Amino acid sequence: MTQNIIIIGSSSMDLTVQTDVIPEQGETVLGETLLMAPGGKGANQAVAAARLKRDGDVYMIGAVGDDAFGNKIINNLRQFGVNTTYMQKIEGEHSGTAHITLYEQDNRIIFVPAANNHILPEVVLPILERFERGDIIVMQQEIPAETVAVVIEKAADLGMQVILNPAPYRPLEQKLIEQVAYLTPNESECRQLFDVGMDEALAQYPQKLIVTLGAEGATYYDDDARHMVPSYPCEVVDTTGAGDTFNGALAVALSEGQSLASALQFANMASSFAVRALGAQGGIPARETVDAALEKKA
Ligand code: RIB
């Protein structure tokens, strides 16, 4: 049976400023360029999954405001083949926005959730009932914490696997960590989530905890050893959204029944393309591109 991928998460308009100078407190500097393009961790993951998936559908459960950004965000998802039936439009609310400073190829982001705060359990749970056992849910943390918690619990009853990308960091109850199928923090989120060091945390959660290490790739533990899945070297233009592409790609590979090791290679390859273009979604590759690049490396 073909598995659906259900992204429950944030969407936004990303306002990205490239600058050669970071202002001090109280200082004004001139930026170089402004890029205005759809983003949000959830929407980026949905676009990545839709571009990479061969069969089955990618659904996005989310919310935008009734402002000009809202229509743009939804149209963009549709253009990439994401099913937007469950995107709500919230009256009198702004769409999410991300205020991004791109400096020396790395980013600093302030995310304003706005409409994303309306992605509440009472909206999401009835929608989830319409999906099938075996479908894969992907979440991040730019939506209310109560929704993330309730969905993780409900997914177990519904026979669905959850991939939780705990970004941005906020505290996560131990029982939720136990219940998710995969947890995918970056190094700094991993440090904040666990009292122990990364090695020990990985050993505590074999085949569940996957730590992304930027240019180095990703690491996880299975029965008896820690494994590194190296990334693929490339010329970096903008790292924004690389982690989201990784998570969307991971969901696709797992939905196809790939082993974790092979799914992580696929996700690393997809995110190595994501960093080569400006904007969170600008570099998300098509399936053929990733397959061809992996074949060349084999
Ligand atoms: O992960 C990148 C995303 O984080 C950006 O698209 C921005 O919207 C923020 O949510």
GROMACS .gro file of C-alpha atoms and ligand atoms in nm:
model
  308
    1MET     CA    1   0.000   0.000   0.000
    2THR     CA    2   0.126   0.350  -0.079
    3GLN     CA    3   0.189   0.556   0.230
    4ASN     CA    4   0.087   0.919   0.253
    5ILE     CA    5   0.314   1.175   0.416
    6ILE     CA    6   0.133   1.420   0.640
    7ILE     CA    7   0.323   1.732   0.739
    8ILE     CA    8   0.167   1.905   1.038
    9GLY     CA    9   0.343   2.234   1.064
   10SER     CA   10   0.439   2.587   1.000
   11SER     CA   11   0.438   2.798   0.691
   12SER     CA   12   0.558   3.152   0.644
   13MET     CA   13   0.678   3.421   0.411
   14ASP     CA   14   1.055   3.440   0.456
   15LEU     CA   15   1.207   3.788   0.434
   16THR     CA   16   1.576   3.726   0.381
   17VAL     CA   17   1.831   4.005   0.391
   18GLN     CA   18   2.185   3.941   0.274
   19THR     CA   19   2.436   4.157   0.451
   20ASP     CA   20   2.812   4.197   0.486
   21VAL     CA   21   2.776   4.366   0.825
   22ILE     CA   22   2.582   4.256   1.135
   23PRO     CA   23   2.452   4.563   1.323
   24GLU     CA   24   2.546   4.618   1.686
   25GLN     CA   25   2.269   4.692   1.938
   26GLY     CA   26   2.116   5.032   1.843
   27GLU     CA   27   2.305   5.049   1.512
   28THR     CA   28   2.165   5.065   1.156
   29VAL     CA   29   2.353   4.915   0.864
   30LEU     CA   30   2.267   4.883   0.495
   31GLY     CA   31   2.184   4.535   0.363
   32GLU     CA   32   2.269   4.406   0.017
   33THR     CA   33   1.957   4.233  -0.117
   34LEU     CA   34   1.609   4.128  -0.004
   35LEU     CA   35   1.455   3.795  -0.100
   36MET     CA   36   1.086   3.740  -0.023
   37ALA     CA   37   0.989   3.375  -0.070
   38PRO     CA   38   0.768   3.114   0.098
   39GLY     CA   39   0.925   2.915   0.381
   40GLY     CA   40   0.846   2.786   0.728
   41LYS     CA   41   0.991   2.457   0.847
   42GLY     CA   42   0.669   2.264   0.785
   43ALA     CA   43   0.610   2.403   0.437
   44ASN     CA   44   0.974   2.345   0.340
   45GLN     CA   45   0.946   1.982   0.453
   46ALA     CA   46   0.622   1.942   0.258
   47VAL     CA   47   0.775   2.086  -0.061
   48ALA     CA   48   1.080   1.862  -0.022
   49ALA     CA   49   0.864   1.552   0.030
   50ALA     CA   50   0.641   1.639  -0.267
   51ARG     CA   51   0.938   1.697  -0.499
   52LEU     CA   52   1.104   1.373  -0.394
   53LYS     CA   53   0.813   1.132  -0.357
   54ARG     CA   54   0.742   0.882  -0.634
   55ASP     CA   55   0.403   0.752  -0.517
   56GLY     CA   56   0.140   0.852  -0.265
   57ASP     CA   57   0.047   1.202  -0.160
   58VAL     CA   58   0.197   1.471   0.057
   59TYR     CA   59  -0.056   1.661   0.268
   60MET     CA   60   0.008   1.976   0.465
   61ILE     CA   61  -0.202   2.052   0.773
   62GLY     CA   62  -0.134   2.414   0.859
   63ALA     CA   63  -0.266   2.769   0.869
   64VAL     CA   64  -0.210   3.104   0.700
   65GLY     CA   65  -0.355   3.448   0.766
   66ASP     CA   66  -0.609   3.634   0.553
   67ASP     CA   67  -0.334   3.867   0.427
   68ALA     CA   68  -0.157   3.882   0.090
   69PHE     CA   69   0.109   3.635   0.205
   70GLY     CA   70  -0.154   3.368   0.283
   71ASN     CA   71  -0.259   3.308  -0.078
   72LYS     CA   72   0.102   3.312  -0.196
   73ILE     CA   73   0.200   3.050   0.061
   74ILE     CA   74  -0.088   2.819  -0.034
   75ASN     CA   75  -0.039   2.863  -0.409
   76ASN     CA   76   0.328   2.787  -0.373
   77LEU     CA   77   0.254   2.460  -0.189
   78ARG     CA   78   0.006   2.363  -0.464
   79GLN     CA   79   0.255   2.441  -0.739
   80PHE     CA   80   0.496   2.192  -0.586
   81GLY     CA   81   0.225   1.926  -0.570
   82VAL     CA   82   0.142   1.944  -0.198
   83ASN     CA   83  -0.222   1.867  -0.116
   84THR     CA   84  -0.351   2.181   0.065
   85THR     CA   85  -0.706   2.060   0.148
   86TYR     CA   86  -0.625   2.096   0.517
   87MET     CA   87  -0.463   2.440   0.509
   88GLN     CA   88  -0.684   2.682   0.705
   89LYS     CA   89  -0.710   3.054   0.643
   90ILE     CA   90  -0.749   3.242   0.973
   91GLU     CA   91  -0.956   3.560   0.956
   92GLY     CA   92  -0.804   3.872   1.107
   93GLU     CA   93  -0.465   3.707   1.154
   94HIS     CA   94  -0.128   3.751   0.983
   95SER     CA   95   0.047   3.468   0.807
   96GLY     CA   96   0.367   3.347   0.970
   97THR     CA   97   0.678   3.544   0.878
   98ALA     CA   98   1.045   3.464   0.916
   99HIS     CA   99   1.294   3.747   0.943
  100ILE     CA  100   1.622   3.608   0.821
  101THR     CA  101   1.966   3.764   0.813
  102LEU     CA  102   2.209   3.589   0.583
  103TYR     CA  103   2.567   3.669   0.679
  104GLU     CA  104   2.874   3.476   0.565
  105GLN     CA  105   2.653   3.199   0.420
  106ASP     CA  106   2.490   3.128   0.752
  107ASN     CA  107   2.159   3.247   0.887
  108ARG     CA  108   2.000   3.402   1.193
  109ILE     CA  109   1.620   3.366   1.202
  110ILE     CA  110   1.336   3.523   1.400
  111PHE     CA  111   1.014   3.336   1.329
  112VAL     CA  112   0.678   3.502   1.408
  113PRO     CA  113   0.417   3.220   1.411
  114ALA     CA  114   0.095   3.434   1.391
  115ALA     CA  115  -0.158   3.207   1.206
  116ASN     CA  116   0.056   2.904   1.287
  117ASN     CA  117  -0.058   2.941   1.649
  118HIS     CA  118  -0.403   2.831   1.528
  119ILE     CA  119  -0.286   2.482   1.434
  120LEU     CA  120  -0.457   2.343   1.743
  121PRO     CA  121  -0.543   1.986   1.855
  122GLU     CA  122  -0.918   2.033   1.798
  123VAL     CA  123  -0.848   2.117   1.433
  124VAL     CA  124  -0.580   1.858   1.365
  125LEU     CA  125  -0.711   1.545   1.541
  126PRO     CA  126  -1.034   1.506   1.337
  127ILE     CA  127  -0.833   1.549   1.017
  128LEU     CA  128  -0.587   1.277   1.119
  129GLU     CA  129  -0.873   1.027   1.155
  130ARG     CA  130  -0.919   1.047   0.776
  131PHE     CA  131  -0.577   0.899   0.703
  132GLU     CA  132  -0.462   0.536   0.697
  133ARG     CA  133  -0.258   0.319   0.930
  134GLY     CA  134   0.104   0.325   0.816
  135ASP     CA  135   0.097   0.686   0.698
  136ILE     CA  136   0.392   0.897   0.814
  137ILE     CA  137   0.354   1.221   1.009
  138VAL     CA  138   0.627   1.485   1.014
  139MET     CA  139   0.623   1.770   1.270
  140GLN     CA  140   0.849   2.051   1.386
  141GLN     CA  141   0.812   2.305   1.667
  142GLU     CA  142   0.694   2.632   1.514
  143ILE     CA  143   0.336   2.524   1.601
  144PRO     CA  144   0.176   2.498   1.948
  145ALA     CA  145   0.345   2.247   2.182
  146GLU     CA  146   0.009   2.101   2.286
  147THR     CA  147  -0.060   2.003   1.923
  148VAL     CA  148   0.274   1.828   1.889
  149ALA     CA  149   0.212   1.637   2.215
  150VAL     CA  150  -0.146   1.533   2.136
  151VAL     CA  151  -0.062   1.426   1.779
  152ILE     CA  152   0.226   1.206   1.900
  153GLU     CA  153  -0.012   1.029   2.139
  154LYS     CA  154  -0.289   0.995   1.882
  155ALA     CA  155  -0.052   0.867   1.613
  156ALA     CA  156   0.024   0.562   1.826
  157ASP     CA  157  -0.351   0.474   1.838
  158LEU     CA  158  -0.383   0.532   1.465
  159GLY     CA  159  -0.081   0.317   1.376
  160MET     CA  160   0.113   0.605   1.222
  161GLN     CA  161   0.484   0.679   1.262
  162VAL     CA  162   0.596   1.026   1.370
  163ILE     CA  163   0.919   1.195   1.266
  164LEU     CA  164   0.971   1.489   1.501
  165ASN     CA  165   1.220   1.755   1.402
  166PRO     CA  166   1.257   1.937   1.738
  167ALA     CA  167   1.334   2.275   1.582
  168PRO     CA  168   1.337   2.536   1.712
  169TYR     CA  169   1.430   2.393   2.051
  170ARG     CA  170   1.180   2.386   2.333
  171PRO     CA  171   1.162   2.135   2.619
  172LEU     CA  172   1.008   1.801   2.524
  173GLU     CA  173   0.851   1.555   2.768
  174GLN     CA  174   1.040   1.229   2.803
  175LYS     CA  175   0.732   1.020   2.717
  176LEU     CA  176   0.700   1.202   2.382
  177ILE     CA  177   1.060   1.120   2.298
  178GLU     CA  178   0.979   0.755   2.375
  179GLN     CA  179   0.671   0.759   2.151
  180VAL     CA  180   0.808   0.912   1.831
  181ALA     CA  181   0.960   0.684   1.569
  182TYR     CA  182   1.242   0.928   1.483
  183LEU     CA  183   1.377   1.242   1.650
  184THR     CA  184   1.602   1.460   1.431
  185PRO     CA  185   1.767   1.747   1.625
  186ASN     CA  186   2.077   1.929   1.511
  187GLU     CA  187   2.376   1.934   1.747
  188SER     CA  188   2.266   2.237   1.943
  189GLU     CA  189   1.907   2.111   1.983
  190CYS     CA  190   2.048   1.773   2.093
  191ARG     CA  191   2.260   1.943   2.362
  192GLN     CA  192   1.954   2.128   2.492
  193LEU     CA  193   1.722   1.824   2.483
  194PHE     CA  194   1.939   1.580   2.675
  195ASP     CA  195   2.124   1.607   3.005
  196VAL     CA  196   2.390   1.372   2.873
  197GLY     CA  197   2.636   1.427   2.586
  198MET     CA  198   2.551   1.345   2.225
  199ASP     CA  199   2.723   1.003   2.226
  200GLU     CA  200   2.532   0.888   2.529
  201ALA     CA  201   2.201   1.025   2.402
  202LEU     CA  202   2.251   0.843   2.069
  203ALA     CA  203   2.324   0.517   2.251
  204GLN     CA  204   2.009   0.562   2.463
  205TYR     CA  205   1.791   0.591   2.153
  206PRO     CA  206   1.926   0.355   1.887
  207GLN     CA  207   1.764   0.388   1.544
  208LYS     CA  208   1.546   0.671   1.674
  209LEU     CA  209   1.771   0.965   1.752
  210ILE     CA  210   1.934   1.107   1.438
  211VAL     CA  211   2.155   1.410   1.492
  212THR     CA  212   2.224   1.628   1.189
  213LEU     CA  213   2.575   1.773   1.182
  214GLY     CA  214   2.557   2.030   0.901
  215ALA     CA  215   2.845   1.989   0.655
  216GLU     CA  216   2.950   1.666   0.829
  217GLY     CA  217   2.628   1.476   0.762
  218ALA     CA  218   2.425   1.289   1.022
  219THR     CA  219   2.487   1.038   1.296
  220TYR     CA  220   2.282   0.767   1.469
  221TYR     CA  221   2.331   0.458   1.676
  222ASP     CA  222   2.212   0.109   1.604
  223ASP     CA  223   2.233  -0.207   1.810
  224ASP     CA  224   2.597  -0.184   1.898
  225ALA     CA  225   2.773   0.112   1.740
  226ARG     CA  226   2.753   0.474   1.640
  227HIS     CA  227   2.736   0.536   1.266
  228MET     CA  228   2.826   0.846   1.066
  229VAL     CA  229   2.645   0.912   0.741
  230PRO     CA  230   2.869   1.168   0.568
  231SER     CA  231   2.724   1.453   0.369
  232TYR     CA  232   2.817   1.526   0.009
  233PRO     CA  233   3.055   1.819  -0.039
  234CYS     CA  234   2.914   2.106  -0.243
  235GLU     CA  235   2.935   2.482  -0.286
  236VAL     CA  236   2.716   2.643  -0.019
  237VAL     CA  237   2.507   2.949  -0.107
  238ASP     CA  238   2.246   2.943   0.172
  239THR     CA  239   2.193   2.680   0.443
  240THR     CA  240   1.838   2.798   0.522
  241GLY     CA  241   1.599   2.502   0.493
  242ALA     CA  242   1.870   2.235   0.455
  243GLY     CA  243   1.744   2.058   0.768
  244ASP     CA  244   1.387   2.075   0.640
  245THR     CA  245   1.486   1.916   0.311
  246PHE     CA  246   1.666   1.646   0.511
  247ASN     CA  247   1.348   1.571   0.711
  248GLY     CA  248   1.117   1.572   0.408
  249ALA     CA  249   1.356   1.343   0.221
  250LEU     CA  250   1.389   1.112   0.521
  251ALA     CA  251   1.010   1.073   0.534
  252VAL     CA  252   1.001   0.989   0.162
  253ALA     CA  253   1.275   0.726   0.185
  254LEU     CA  254   1.117   0.563   0.492
  255SER     CA  255   0.775   0.563   0.324
  256GLU     CA  256   0.937   0.357   0.046
  257GLY     CA  257   1.064   0.100   0.295
  258GLN     CA  258   1.432   0.198   0.264
  259SER     CA  259   1.658   0.100   0.555
  260LEU     CA  260   1.751   0.380   0.794
  261ALA     CA  261   2.110   0.385   0.661
  262SER     CA  262   1.994   0.422   0.304
  263ALA     CA  263   1.724   0.675   0.395
  264LEU     CA  264   1.988   0.892   0.564
  265GLN     CA  265   2.212   0.884   0.257
  266PHE     CA  266   1.916   0.991   0.047
  267ALA     CA  267   1.831   1.272   0.292
  268ASN     CA  268   2.194   1.392   0.302
  269MET     CA  269   2.210   1.400  -0.076
  270ALA     CA  270   1.883   1.593  -0.101
  271SER     CA  271   1.998   1.852   0.155
  272SER     CA  272   2.335   1.890  -0.020
  273PHE     CA  273   2.138   2.027  -0.317
  274ALA     CA  274   1.918   2.245  -0.095
  275VAL     CA  275   2.215   2.458   0.018
  276ARG     CA  276   2.326   2.541  -0.336
  277ALA     CA  277   2.060   2.807  -0.400
  278LEU     CA  278   1.923   3.109  -0.218
  279GLY     CA  279   1.607   3.072  -0.006
  280ALA     CA  280   1.468   2.785   0.198
  281GLN     CA  281   1.296   2.619  -0.097
  282GLY     CA  282   1.508   2.753  -0.385
  283GLY     CA  283   1.745   2.456  -0.393
  284ILE     CA  284   1.513   2.168  -0.305
  285PRO     CA  285   1.595   1.908  -0.570
  286ALA     CA  286   1.370   1.690  -0.785
  287ARG     CA  287   1.375   1.314  -0.733
  288GLU     CA  288   1.563   1.245  -1.055
  289THR     CA  289   1.842   1.481  -0.949
  290VAL     CA  290   1.895   1.301  -0.618
  291ASP     CA  291   1.872   0.954  -0.769
  292ALA     CA  292   2.121   1.044  -1.044
  293ALA     CA  293   2.368   1.193  -0.794
  294LEU     CA  294   2.346   0.887  -0.566
  295GLU     CA  295   2.396   0.656  -0.859
  296LYS     CA  296   2.708   0.846  -0.962
  297LYS     CA  297   2.852   0.804  -0.611
  298ALA     CA  298   2.775   0.431  -0.594
  299RIB     O1  299   1.436   2.601   0.858
  299RIB     C1  300   1.428   2.715   0.780
  299RIB     C2  301   1.301   2.786   0.806
  299RIB     O2  302   1.301   2.830   0.939
  299RIB     C3  303   1.281   2.911   0.722
  299RIB     O3  304   1.214   2.885   0.600
  299RIB     C4  305   1.205   3.001   0.814
  299RIB     O4  306   1.072   3.018   0.776
  299RIB     C5  307   1.215   2.939   0.953
  299RIB     O5  308   1.097   2.889   0.993
   0.00000   0.00000   0.00000
